[in-house]
Amino acid sequence: MSFKDDLEDLETAEDFLRFLGVTYEQRVVNVNRLHILQRFHDYLSADTGMEGLDDEGMAARYGAHLQRAYQDFVVSNAIAEKTFKVHQEEARRMADRFVPLDALLPT
């Protein structure tokens, strides 16, 4: 079987983390599993250098992207990371509501 064939058998965030050799804390995965997988997908989509890699090279690259995605949520949280569209839209709405302090002070 090839690396890509093996990937097709993976179902959970924990499956991906174990398969790609990423050490993880279960509590981080419990809270952020969808965010980690979405960020992993985003990193893979942005990686233009995967063509021509053999299975070992591809596994190393996938593992590095998953490690990075997981680490994003160890040091931050889903709302701050704005992983999903709903979080991105909320951040834009909040930016539209921003009132600078000097606008509140009497002139």
Tab-separated table of C-alpha atoms in Angstrom:
chain	number	residue	atom	x	y	z
A	1	MET	CA	0.000	0.000	0.000
A	2	SER	CA	1.102	3.551	-0.619
A	3	PHE	CA	1.109	6.479	1.783
A	4	LYS	CA	-2.013	7.942	0.162
A	5	ASP	CA	-3.789	4.588	0.422
A	6	ASP	CA	-2.970	4.463	4.116
A	7	LEU	CA	-4.327	7.994	4.579
A	8	GLU	CA	-7.705	6.924	3.208
A	9	ASP	CA	-8.131	4.556	6.161
A	10	LEU	CA	-7.755	7.335	8.752
A	11	GLU	CA	-10.944	8.699	10.291
A	12	THR	CA	-10.290	10.684	13.460
A	13	ALA	CA	-7.899	13.445	14.424
A	14	GLU	CA	-6.206	10.947	16.716
A	15	ASP	CA	-5.782	8.534	13.790
A	16	PHE	CA	-3.976	11.220	11.785
A	17	LEU	CA	-1.843	12.314	14.729
A	18	ARG	CA	-0.759	8.749	15.559
A	19	PHE	CA	-0.174	7.761	11.932
A	20	LEU	CA	1.958	10.837	11.243
A	21	GLY	CA	3.869	10.515	14.517
A	22	VAL	CA	2.663	13.722	16.166
A	23	THR	CA	2.753	13.597	19.961
A	24	TYR	CA	-0.406	15.144	21.369
A	25	GLU	CA	-2.363	15.828	24.534
A	26	GLN	CA	-5.863	14.413	24.420
A	27	ARG	CA	-7.389	17.499	26.084
A	28	VAL	CA	-6.086	19.734	23.268
A	29	VAL	CA	-7.523	17.402	20.641
A	30	ASN	CA	-10.847	17.069	22.483
A	31	VAL	CA	-11.392	20.827	22.352
A	32	ASN	CA	-9.876	21.564	18.927
A	33	ARG	CA	-10.102	18.441	16.750
A	34	LEU	CA	-12.012	20.033	13.860
A	35	HIS	CA	-9.897	23.165	14.003
A	36	ILE	CA	-6.670	21.142	13.931
A	37	LEU	CA	-7.844	19.113	10.950
A	38	GLN	CA	-9.045	22.223	9.099
A	39	ARG	CA	-5.745	24.019	9.704
A	40	PHE	CA	-3.886	20.862	8.596
A	41	HIS	CA	-5.945	20.887	5.386
A	42	ASP	CA	-5.181	24.594	4.888
A	43	TYR	CA	-1.441	23.986	5.288
A	44	LEU	CA	-1.551	21.052	2.871
A	45	SER	CA	-3.496	23.113	0.320
A	46	ALA	CA	-0.931	25.904	0.474
A	47	ASP	CA	2.015	23.523	0.022
A	48	THR	CA	2.981	23.603	-3.642
A	49	GLY	CA	6.091	21.441	-3.303
A	50	MET	CA	4.545	18.005	-2.817
A	51	GLU	CA	4.495	16.797	-6.387
A	52	GLY	CA	7.230	14.334	-7.097
A	53	LEU	CA	7.776	13.371	-3.464
A	54	ASP	CA	8.024	9.689	-2.681
A	55	ASP	CA	5.970	8.168	0.136
A	56	GLU	CA	8.643	8.900	2.739
A	57	GLY	CA	8.963	12.533	1.669
A	58	MET	CA	5.217	12.967	1.547
A	59	ALA	CA	4.803	11.427	5.015
A	60	ALA	CA	7.441	13.798	6.412
A	61	ARG	CA	5.742	16.810	4.842
A	62	TYR	CA	2.273	15.772	6.039
A	63	GLY	CA	3.668	15.154	9.522
A	64	ALA	CA	5.275	18.603	9.626
A	65	HIS	CA	2.018	20.272	8.556
A	66	LEU	CA	-0.015	18.351	11.131
A	67	GLN	CA	2.513	19.137	13.863
A	68	ARG	CA	2.276	22.825	12.968
A	69	ALA	CA	-1.544	22.724	12.909
A	70	TYR	CA	-1.681	20.970	16.270
A	71	GLN	CA	0.829	23.393	17.788
A	72	ASP	CA	-1.277	26.367	16.647
A	73	PHE	CA	-3.968	25.217	19.076
A	74	VAL	CA	-1.603	24.349	21.903
A	75	VAL	CA	-0.470	27.972	22.096
A	76	SER	CA	-3.735	29.618	21.023
A	77	ASN	CA	-7.439	28.871	20.689
A	78	ALA	CA	-9.997	28.437	17.949
A	79	ILE	CA	-11.478	31.914	18.184
A	80	ALA	CA	-8.093	33.635	18.124
A	81	GLU	CA	-6.937	31.461	15.226
A	82	LYS	CA	-10.096	32.149	13.197
A	83	THR	CA	-9.949	28.751	11.542
A	84	PHE	CA	-13.490	28.632	10.245
A	85	LYS	CA	-15.429	31.162	8.209
A	86	VAL	CA	-17.770	31.927	11.119
A	87	HIS	CA	-14.789	33.078	13.209
A	88	GLN	CA	-13.379	35.129	10.336
A	89	GLU	CA	-16.728	36.858	9.797
A	90	GLU	CA	-17.088	37.599	13.509
A	91	ALA	CA	-13.617	39.175	13.534
A	92	ARG	CA	-14.610	41.389	10.588
A	93	ARG	CA	-17.838	42.415	12.344
A	94	MET	CA	-15.917	43.257	15.507
A	95	ALA	CA	-13.440	45.333	13.514
A	96	ASP	CA	-16.362	47.294	12.056
A	97	ARG	CA	-17.559	48.037	15.603
A	98	PHE	CA	-14.221	49.397	16.751
A	99	VAL	CA	-14.375	52.946	18.087
A	100	PRO	CA	-11.026	54.623	18.709
A	101	LEU	CA	-10.558	56.030	22.204
A	102	ASP	CA	-9.947	59.564	20.953
A	103	ALA	CA	-13.409	59.528	19.330
A	104	LEU	CA	-14.909	59.143	22.807
A	105	LEU	CA	-12.971	61.975	24.424
A	106	PRO	CA	-14.393	65.486	24.425
A	107	THR	CA	-12.643	67.906	22.127
